Amino acid sequence: MPLRFCLSLLALLASVMPSHAQSIDDEAVAWLQEYIRIDTINPPGNESRAVDFYARIFTAEGISFQTAESAPGRGNIWARLEGGDEPALILLQHTDVVPADPKFWTTDPLSGDIRDGYLWGRGTLDMKGTGISQLATFLSLHRSG
């Protein structure tokens, strides 16, 4: 996924948010790099590694969350922001990725490296990039009070 696209999406989100949202784009790039480096290739999934990633961020932000495992290593996490009278919105994603054969890649599939304006790694398009866009949206809403 082009880094410019991610940053454009985040800039759009930030344009409707308070001024503290200006740093969210830099945070999102760093989060996506870190998230890609977490091996959640399925099988076996190891989604609990992704749960730990999100839990660390939610804890730092003072956001309550819950976790559960359907089987060892197959973790899930959910968090909620209290809203008003408007209909609820759910941001949902999976945290595992399909295997990537390194012989078909020009970089390590779990590198999260930025090269030629692109962020490279397994899950950048499906589904970790979307997850980080959702995280940035969620945290922007949380930070705006």
Coordinates of C-alpha atoms in Angstrom, one line a residue:
M1 CA 0.0 0.0 0.0
P2 CA 1.5 3.3 -1.0
L3 CA 2.6 5.3 2.0
R4 CA 1.2 8.4 0.4
F5 CA -2.2 6.8 0.3
C6 CA -2.0 6.0 4.0
L7 CA -0.9 9.5 4.8
S8 CA -3.6 11.0 2.6
L9 CA -6.3 8.9 4.4
L10 CA -4.9 10.0 7.8
A11 CA -4.7 13.6 6.7
L12 CA -8.4 13.4 5.7
L13 CA -9.2 12.0 9.1
A14 CA -7.1 14.6 10.8
S15 CA -8.7 17.5 8.8
V16 CA -12.0 16.9 10.7
M17 CA -10.3 16.4 14.1
P18 CA -8.9 18.9 16.6
S19 CA -5.3 20.1 16.3
H20 CA -3.9 17.3 18.5
A21 CA -4.7 14.9 15.6
Q22 CA -1.8 16.3 13.6
S23 CA 0.6 13.8 15.0
I24 CA -1.6 10.8 14.3
D25 CA -0.2 10.3 10.8
D26 CA 3.4 9.8 12.2
E27 CA 2.1 7.6 14.9
A28 CA 0.1 5.5 12.4
V29 CA 3.1 4.9 10.2
A30 CA 5.2 3.8 13.2
W31 CA 2.3 1.6 14.4
L32 CA 1.9 0.0 11.0
Q33 CA 5.6 -0.8 10.7
E34 CA 5.5 -2.4 14.2
Y35 CA 2.3 -4.3 13.5
I36 CA 3.6 -5.7 10.2
R37 CA 6.7 -7.0 12.1
I38 CA 4.4 -9.0 14.4
D39 CA 4.2 -12.5 12.9
T40 CA 0.5 -13.4 12.8
I41 CA 0.8 -15.7 9.7
N42 CA -2.0 -18.2 9.7
P43 CA -1.6 -21.0 10.3
P44 CA -1.1 -20.9 13.2
G45 CA -2.2 -17.3 13.5
N46 CA -0.7 -16.3 16.8
E47 CA -3.3 -13.4 17.0
S48 CA -2.5 -13.0 20.7
R49 CA 0.7 -11.2 19.6
A50 CA -1.5 -8.6 17.8
V51 CA -3.8 -8.5 20.9
D52 CA -0.7 -7.6 23.0
F53 CA 0.2 -4.8 20.5
Y54 CA -3.3 -3.3 20.7
A55 CA -3.5 -3.8 24.5
R56 CA -0.2 -1.8 24.9
I57 CA -1.6 1.1 22.9
F58 CA -5.0 1.1 24.6
T59 CA -3.3 1.0 28.1
A60 CA -1.1 3.9 27.2
E61 CA -4.2 5.9 26.1
G62 CA -6.2 5.0 29.2
I63 CA -8.8 3.0 27.2
S64 CA -10.5 0.1 28.8
F65 CA -10.5 -3.1 26.8
Q66 CA -11.2 -6.8 27.0
T67 CA -9.5 -9.8 25.6
A68 CA -10.3 -13.5 25.1
E69 CA -8.8 -16.5 23.4
S70 CA -10.8 -19.1 21.5
A71 CA -7.7 -21.4 21.7
P72 CA -4.2 -20.9 22.9
G73 CA -2.6 -18.0 20.9
R74 CA -5.9 -17.2 19.0
G75 CA -6.6 -13.9 20.8
N76 CA -9.2 -11.3 20.3
I77 CA -9.5 -7.8 21.7
W78 CA -12.2 -5.2 21.9
A79 CA -12.6 -1.7 23.2
R80 CA -15.4 0.7 23.3
L81 CA -15.8 4.5 23.4
E82 CA -19.0 5.8 25.0
G83 CA -21.1 7.7 22.5
G84 CA -24.1 9.9 22.4
D85 CA -27.5 9.5 20.9
E86 CA -26.3 8.8 17.4
P87 CA -26.2 5.2 16.0
A88 CA -23.2 3.2 17.0
L89 CA -20.2 2.5 14.7
I90 CA -18.1 -0.7 14.8
L91 CA -14.6 -1.0 13.5
L92 CA -13.8 -4.6 12.9
Q93 CA -10.8 -6.4 11.5
H94 CA -8.9 -9.7 11.6
T95 CA -5.3 -9.7 12.8
D96 CA -4.0 -12.8 11.0
V97 CA -2.4 -12.8 7.6
V98 CA -1.9 -15.5 5.0
P99 CA 1.5 -17.0 4.4
A100 CA 4.0 -15.1 2.2
D101 CA 6.6 -17.0 0.2
P102 CA 9.8 -14.8 0.5
K103 CA 10.9 -16.0 -3.0
F104 CA 8.1 -13.8 -4.4
W105 CA 9.1 -10.8 -2.4
T106 CA 11.8 -8.2 -3.0
T107 CA 11.9 -7.5 0.8
D108 CA 11.3 -9.5 3.9
P109 CA 7.5 -9.9 4.2
L110 CA 7.7 -9.0 7.9
S111 CA 10.0 -6.1 7.4
G112 CA 7.7 -3.1 7.6
D113 CA 10.3 -1.2 5.7
I114 CA 9.6 2.0 3.8
R115 CA 11.2 2.0 0.4
D116 CA 10.6 4.3 -2.6
G117 CA 7.6 5.9 -0.8
Y118 CA 5.9 2.6 -0.1
L119 CA 5.6 0.7 3.2
W120 CA 6.3 -3.0 2.5
G121 CA 5.1 -6.0 4.4
R122 CA 2.6 -8.9 4.7
G123 CA -0.8 -7.5 5.7
T124 CA -0.2 -3.9 4.5
L125 CA -3.3 -4.2 2.4
D126 CA -5.1 -7.1 4.1
M127 CA -5.7 -6.4 6.9
K128 CA -3.1 -4.7 9.0
G129 CA -3.2 -1.4 7.1
T130 CA -6.9 -1.2 7.6
G131 CA -6.5 -2.0 11.2
I132 CA -4.1 0.8 11.8
S133 CA -6.4 3.2 9.9
Q134 CA -9.2 2.1 12.3
L135 CA -6.9 2.5 15.3
A136 CA -6.0 6.0 14.2
T137 CA -9.7 6.9 13.8
F138 CA -10.6 5.3 17.2
L139 CA -7.8 7.1 19.0
S140 CA -8.6 10.4 17.3
L141 CA -12.2 10.1 18.6
H142 CA -10.9 9.1 22.0
R143 CA -8.5 12.0 22.2
S144 CA -11.1 14.5 21.0
G145 CA -13.2 13.7 24.1

